[in-house]
PDB file of C-alpha atoms in Angstrom:
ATOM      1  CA  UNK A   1    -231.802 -56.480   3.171  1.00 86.00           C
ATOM      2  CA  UNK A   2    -229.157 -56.945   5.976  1.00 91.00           C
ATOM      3  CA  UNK A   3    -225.989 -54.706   5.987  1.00 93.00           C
ATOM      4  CA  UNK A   4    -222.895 -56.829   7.216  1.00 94.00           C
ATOM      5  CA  UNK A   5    -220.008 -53.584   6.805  1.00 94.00           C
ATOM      6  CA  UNK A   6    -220.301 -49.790   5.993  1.00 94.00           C
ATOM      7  CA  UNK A   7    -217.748 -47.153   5.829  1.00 92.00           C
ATOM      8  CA  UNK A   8    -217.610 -44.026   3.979  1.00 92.00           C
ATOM      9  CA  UNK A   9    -216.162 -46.127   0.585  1.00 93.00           C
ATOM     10  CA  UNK A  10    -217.419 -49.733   1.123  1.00 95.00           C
ATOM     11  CA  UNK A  11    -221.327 -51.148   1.897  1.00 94.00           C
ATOM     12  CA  UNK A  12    -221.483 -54.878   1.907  1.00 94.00           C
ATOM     13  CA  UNK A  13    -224.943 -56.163   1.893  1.00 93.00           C
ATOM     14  CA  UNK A  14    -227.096 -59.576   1.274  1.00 92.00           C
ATOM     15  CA  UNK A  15    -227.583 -58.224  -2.147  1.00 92.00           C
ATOM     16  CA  UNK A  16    -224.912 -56.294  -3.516  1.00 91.00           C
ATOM     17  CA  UNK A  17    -221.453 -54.830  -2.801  1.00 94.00           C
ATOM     18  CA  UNK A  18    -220.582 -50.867  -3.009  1.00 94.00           C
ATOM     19  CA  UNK A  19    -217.257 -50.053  -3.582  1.00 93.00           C
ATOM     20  CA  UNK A  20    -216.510 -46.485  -4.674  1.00 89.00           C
ATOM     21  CA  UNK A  21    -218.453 -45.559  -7.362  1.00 92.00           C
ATOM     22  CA  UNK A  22    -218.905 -49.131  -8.532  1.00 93.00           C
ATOM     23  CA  UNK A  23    -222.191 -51.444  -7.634  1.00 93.00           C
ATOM     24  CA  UNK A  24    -222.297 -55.211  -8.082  1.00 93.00           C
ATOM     25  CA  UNK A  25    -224.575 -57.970  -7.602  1.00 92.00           C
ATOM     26  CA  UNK A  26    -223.486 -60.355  -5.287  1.00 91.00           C
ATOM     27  CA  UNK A  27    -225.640 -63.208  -7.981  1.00 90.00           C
ATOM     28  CA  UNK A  28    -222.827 -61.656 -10.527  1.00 91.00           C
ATOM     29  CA  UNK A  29    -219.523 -62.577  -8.667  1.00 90.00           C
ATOM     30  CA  UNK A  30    -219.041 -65.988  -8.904  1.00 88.00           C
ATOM     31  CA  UNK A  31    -215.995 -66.431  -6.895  1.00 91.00           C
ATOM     32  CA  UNK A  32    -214.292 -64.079  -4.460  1.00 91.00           C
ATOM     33  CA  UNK A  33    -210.746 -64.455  -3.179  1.00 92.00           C
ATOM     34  CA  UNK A  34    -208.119 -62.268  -1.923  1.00 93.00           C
ATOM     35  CA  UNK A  35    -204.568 -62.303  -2.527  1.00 91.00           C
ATOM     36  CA  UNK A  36    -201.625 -60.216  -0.942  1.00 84.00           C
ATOM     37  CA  UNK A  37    -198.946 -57.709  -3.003  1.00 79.00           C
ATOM     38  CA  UNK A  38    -195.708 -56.288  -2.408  1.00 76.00           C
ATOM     39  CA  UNK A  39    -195.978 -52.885  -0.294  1.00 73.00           C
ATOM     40  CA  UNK A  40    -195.551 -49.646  -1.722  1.00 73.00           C
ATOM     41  CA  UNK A  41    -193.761 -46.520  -0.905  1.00 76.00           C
ATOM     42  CA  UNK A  42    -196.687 -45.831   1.875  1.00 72.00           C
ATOM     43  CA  UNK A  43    -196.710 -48.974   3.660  1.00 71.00           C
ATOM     44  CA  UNK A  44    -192.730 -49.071   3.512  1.00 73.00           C
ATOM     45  CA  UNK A  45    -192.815 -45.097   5.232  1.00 77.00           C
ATOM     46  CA  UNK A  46    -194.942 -46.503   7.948  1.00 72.00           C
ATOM     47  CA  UNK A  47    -192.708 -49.136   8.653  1.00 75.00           C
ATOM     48  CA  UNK A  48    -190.100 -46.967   8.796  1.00 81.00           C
ATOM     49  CA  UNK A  49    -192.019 -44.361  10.788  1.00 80.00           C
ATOM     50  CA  UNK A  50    -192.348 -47.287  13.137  1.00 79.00           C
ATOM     51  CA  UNK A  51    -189.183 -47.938  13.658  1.00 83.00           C
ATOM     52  CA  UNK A  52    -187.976 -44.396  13.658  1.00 85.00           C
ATOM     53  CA  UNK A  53    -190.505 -43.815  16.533  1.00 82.00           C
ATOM     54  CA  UNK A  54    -189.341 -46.478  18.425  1.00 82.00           C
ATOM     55  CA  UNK A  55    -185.915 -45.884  18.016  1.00 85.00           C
ATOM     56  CA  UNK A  56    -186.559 -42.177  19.423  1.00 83.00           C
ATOM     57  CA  UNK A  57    -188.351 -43.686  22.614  1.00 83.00           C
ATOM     58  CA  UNK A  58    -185.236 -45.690  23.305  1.00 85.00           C
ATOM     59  CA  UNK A  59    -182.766 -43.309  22.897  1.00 86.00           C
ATOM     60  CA  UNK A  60    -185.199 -41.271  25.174  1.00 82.00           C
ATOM     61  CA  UNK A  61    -185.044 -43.374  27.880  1.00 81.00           C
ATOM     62  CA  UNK A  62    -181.145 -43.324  27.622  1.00 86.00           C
ATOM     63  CA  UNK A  63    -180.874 -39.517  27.004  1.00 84.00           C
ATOM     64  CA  UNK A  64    -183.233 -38.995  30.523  1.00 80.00           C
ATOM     65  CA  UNK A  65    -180.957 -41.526  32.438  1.00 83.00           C
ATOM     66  CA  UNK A  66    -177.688 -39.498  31.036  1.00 86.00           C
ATOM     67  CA  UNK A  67    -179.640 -36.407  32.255  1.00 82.00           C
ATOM     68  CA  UNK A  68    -180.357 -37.686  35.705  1.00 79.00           C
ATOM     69  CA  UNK A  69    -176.446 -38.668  35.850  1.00 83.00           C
ATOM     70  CA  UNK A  70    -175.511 -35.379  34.755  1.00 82.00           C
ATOM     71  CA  UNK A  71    -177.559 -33.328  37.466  1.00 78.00           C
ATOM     72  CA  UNK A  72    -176.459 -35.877  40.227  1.00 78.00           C
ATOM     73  CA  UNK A  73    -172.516 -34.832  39.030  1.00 80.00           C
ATOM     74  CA  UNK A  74    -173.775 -31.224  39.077  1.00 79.00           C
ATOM     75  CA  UNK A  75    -174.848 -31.270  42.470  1.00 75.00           C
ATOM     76  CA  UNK A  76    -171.994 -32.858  43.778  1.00 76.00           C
ATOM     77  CA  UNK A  77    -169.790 -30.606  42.501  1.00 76.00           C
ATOM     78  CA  UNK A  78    -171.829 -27.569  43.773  1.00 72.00           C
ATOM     79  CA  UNK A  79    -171.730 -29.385  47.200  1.00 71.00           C
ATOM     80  CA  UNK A  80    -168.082 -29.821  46.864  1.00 72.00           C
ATOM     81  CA  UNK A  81    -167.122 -26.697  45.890  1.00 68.00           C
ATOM     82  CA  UNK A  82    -169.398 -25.026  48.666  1.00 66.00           C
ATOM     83  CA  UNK A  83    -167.421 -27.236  51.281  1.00 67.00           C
ATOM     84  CA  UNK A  84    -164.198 -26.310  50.646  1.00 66.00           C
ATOM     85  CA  UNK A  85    -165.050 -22.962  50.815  1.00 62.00           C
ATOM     86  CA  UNK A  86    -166.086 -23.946  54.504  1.00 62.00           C
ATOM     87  CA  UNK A  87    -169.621 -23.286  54.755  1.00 62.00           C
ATOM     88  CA  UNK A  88    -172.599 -25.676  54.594  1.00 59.00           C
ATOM     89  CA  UNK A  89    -174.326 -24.973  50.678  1.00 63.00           C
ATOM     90  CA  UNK A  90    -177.095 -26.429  48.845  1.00 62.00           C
ATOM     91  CA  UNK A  91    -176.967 -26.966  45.588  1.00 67.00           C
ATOM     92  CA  UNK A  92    -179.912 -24.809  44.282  1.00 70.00           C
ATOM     93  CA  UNK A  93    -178.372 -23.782  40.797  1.00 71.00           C
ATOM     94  CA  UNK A  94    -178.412 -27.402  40.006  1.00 73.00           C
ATOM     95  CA  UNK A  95    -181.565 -27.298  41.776  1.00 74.00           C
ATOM     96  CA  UNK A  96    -183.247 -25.061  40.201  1.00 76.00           C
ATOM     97  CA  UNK A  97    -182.510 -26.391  36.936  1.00 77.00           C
ATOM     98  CA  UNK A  98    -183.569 -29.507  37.292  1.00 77.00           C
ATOM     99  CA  UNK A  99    -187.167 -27.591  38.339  1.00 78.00           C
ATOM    100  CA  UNK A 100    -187.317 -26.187  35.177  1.00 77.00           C
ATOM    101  CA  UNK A 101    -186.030 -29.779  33.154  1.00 78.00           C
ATOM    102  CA  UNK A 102    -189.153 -30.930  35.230  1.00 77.00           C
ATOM    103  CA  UNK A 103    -191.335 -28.465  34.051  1.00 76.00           C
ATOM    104  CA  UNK A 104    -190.185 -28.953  30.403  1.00 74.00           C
ATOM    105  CA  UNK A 105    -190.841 -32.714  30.824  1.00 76.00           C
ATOM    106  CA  UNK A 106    -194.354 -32.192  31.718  1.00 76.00           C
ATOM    107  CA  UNK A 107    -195.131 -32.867  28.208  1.00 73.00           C
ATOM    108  CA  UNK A 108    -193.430 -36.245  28.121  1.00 77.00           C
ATOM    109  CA  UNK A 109    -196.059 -38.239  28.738  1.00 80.00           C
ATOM    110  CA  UNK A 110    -198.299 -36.415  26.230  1.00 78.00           C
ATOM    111  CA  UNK A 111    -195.568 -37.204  23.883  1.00 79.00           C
ATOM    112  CA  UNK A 112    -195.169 -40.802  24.305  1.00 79.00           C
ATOM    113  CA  UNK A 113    -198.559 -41.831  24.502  1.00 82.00           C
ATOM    114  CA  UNK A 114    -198.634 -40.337  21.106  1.00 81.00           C
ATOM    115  CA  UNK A 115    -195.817 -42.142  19.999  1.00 82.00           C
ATOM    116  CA  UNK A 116    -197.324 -45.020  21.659  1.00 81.00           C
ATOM    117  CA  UNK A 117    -200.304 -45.269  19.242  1.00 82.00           C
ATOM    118  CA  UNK A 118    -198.891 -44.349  16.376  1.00 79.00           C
ATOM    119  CA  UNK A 119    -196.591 -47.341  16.626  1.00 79.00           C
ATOM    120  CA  UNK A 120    -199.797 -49.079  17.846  1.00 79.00           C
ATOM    121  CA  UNK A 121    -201.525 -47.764  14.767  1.00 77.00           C
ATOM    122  CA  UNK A 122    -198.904 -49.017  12.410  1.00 77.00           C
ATOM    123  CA  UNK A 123    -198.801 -52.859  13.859  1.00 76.00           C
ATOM    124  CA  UNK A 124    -202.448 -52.661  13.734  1.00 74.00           C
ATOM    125  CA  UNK A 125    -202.445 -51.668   9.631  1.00 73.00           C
ATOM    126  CA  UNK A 126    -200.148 -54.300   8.443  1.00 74.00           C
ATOM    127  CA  UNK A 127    -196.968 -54.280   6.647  1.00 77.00           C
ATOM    128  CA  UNK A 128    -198.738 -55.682   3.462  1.00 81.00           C
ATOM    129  CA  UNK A 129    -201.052 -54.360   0.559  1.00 86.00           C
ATOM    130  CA  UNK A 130    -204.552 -56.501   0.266  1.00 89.00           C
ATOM    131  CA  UNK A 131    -206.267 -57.141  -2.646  1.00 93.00           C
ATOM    132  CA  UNK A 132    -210.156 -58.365  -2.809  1.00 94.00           C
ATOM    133  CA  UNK A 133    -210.783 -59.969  -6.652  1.00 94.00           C
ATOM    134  CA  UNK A 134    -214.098 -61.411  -7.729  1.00 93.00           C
ATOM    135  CA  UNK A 135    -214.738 -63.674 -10.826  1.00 91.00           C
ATOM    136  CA  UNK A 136    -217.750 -62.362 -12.570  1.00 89.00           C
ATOM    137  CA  UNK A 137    -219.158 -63.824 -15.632  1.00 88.00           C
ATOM    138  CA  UNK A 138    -217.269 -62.191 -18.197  1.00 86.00           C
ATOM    139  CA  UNK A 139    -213.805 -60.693 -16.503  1.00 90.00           C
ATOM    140  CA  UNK A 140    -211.560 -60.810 -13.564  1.00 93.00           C
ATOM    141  CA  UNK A 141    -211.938 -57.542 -11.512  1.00 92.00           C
ATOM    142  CA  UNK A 142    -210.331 -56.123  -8.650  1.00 92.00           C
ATOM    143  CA  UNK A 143    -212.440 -55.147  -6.469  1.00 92.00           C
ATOM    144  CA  UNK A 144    -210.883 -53.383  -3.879  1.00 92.00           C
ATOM    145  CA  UNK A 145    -207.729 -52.463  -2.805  1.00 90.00           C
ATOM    146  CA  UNK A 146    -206.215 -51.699   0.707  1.00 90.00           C
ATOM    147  CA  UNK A 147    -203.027 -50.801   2.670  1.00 83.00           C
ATOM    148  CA  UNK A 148    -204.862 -51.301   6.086  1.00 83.00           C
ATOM    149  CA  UNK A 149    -204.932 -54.952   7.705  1.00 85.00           C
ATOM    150  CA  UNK A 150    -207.978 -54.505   9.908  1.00 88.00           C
ATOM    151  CA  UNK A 151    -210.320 -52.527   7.368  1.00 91.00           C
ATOM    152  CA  UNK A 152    -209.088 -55.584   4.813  1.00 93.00           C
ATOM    153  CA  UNK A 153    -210.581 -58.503   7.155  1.00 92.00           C
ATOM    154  CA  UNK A 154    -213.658 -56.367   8.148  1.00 94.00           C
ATOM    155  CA  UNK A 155    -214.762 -55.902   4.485  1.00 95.00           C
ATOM    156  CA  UNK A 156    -213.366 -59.455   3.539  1.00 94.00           C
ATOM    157  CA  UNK A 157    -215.490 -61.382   6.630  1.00 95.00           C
ATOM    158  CA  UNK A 158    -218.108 -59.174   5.593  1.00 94.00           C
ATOM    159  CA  UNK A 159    -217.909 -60.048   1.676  1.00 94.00           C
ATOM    160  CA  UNK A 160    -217.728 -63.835   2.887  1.00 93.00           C
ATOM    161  CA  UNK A 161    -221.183 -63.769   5.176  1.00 93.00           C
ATOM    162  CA  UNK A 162    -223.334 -61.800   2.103  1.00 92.00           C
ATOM    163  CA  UNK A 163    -222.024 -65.013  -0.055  1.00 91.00           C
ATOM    164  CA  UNK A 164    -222.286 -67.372   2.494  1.00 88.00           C
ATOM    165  CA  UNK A 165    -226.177 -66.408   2.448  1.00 78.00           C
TER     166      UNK A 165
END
């Protein structure tokens, strides 16, 4: 017996298919297609997740640049103030803030590379539900049902070879 796909709810074999707590014969299903269904609440929320995510990493990128702005302004100020006082100044309040905005954005890498694969993640599931139905010989039955793009076409390729044999 050769095993084309296991996971912890799915075993595709030459002989039969394992789905949940169901079992069938692979002589029993006569014909096996899939077919594609409106998305649910889930799928929709990780769309939106997605774009909420990447919405967040580009006003990032504009909120750091109004940041850097800011502490350039900041120091010039400092310096300007400390020359018309008449003596030569550095601007280490400014400085020393901008150590400690440094410090802060230690994480930010951390942070987007998180970001980076959930959005990753999310392009990588699909935007689409996935269903697998079989024609036995007395019904129609569904037999499995998925929200994740990649698992779908594993299982699906998989389903195809055991048949194929």
């Amino acid at each position: 017996m050769i095993t084309y796909y296991r996971d912890d709810t799915v075993l595709v074999t030459s002989s039969y298919v394992h789905i949940g707590d169901r079992r069938f014969r692979l002589d029993d299903l006569h014909y096996v297609w899939h077919k594609q269904v409106r998305p649910d609440w889930r799928v929709r929320g990780r769309t939106a997740g997605r774009g909420i995510l990447n919405l967040l990493m580009i006003l990032s990128v504009f909120a750091g640049f109004i940041l850097l702005c800011a502490f350039a302004a900041a120091a010039y100020g400092e310096s300007q103030l400390a020359s018309a006082v008449g003596r030569l100044h550095v601007p280490r309040n400014t400085l020393l803030l901008l150590a400690a905005v440094l410090l802060l954005l230690g994480a930010a890498p951390a942070i987007w590379e998180w970001m980076l694969h959930r959005i990753d993640d999310s392009y990588d599931r699909g935007d689409a539900i996935h269903e697998i139905w079989a024609q036995t010989a007395h019904a129609q039955i569904l037999l499995l049902r998925l929200d994740d793009a990649t698992r779908f076409g594993k299982i699906y390729r998989a389903l195809e070879r055991a048949l194929d044999r």
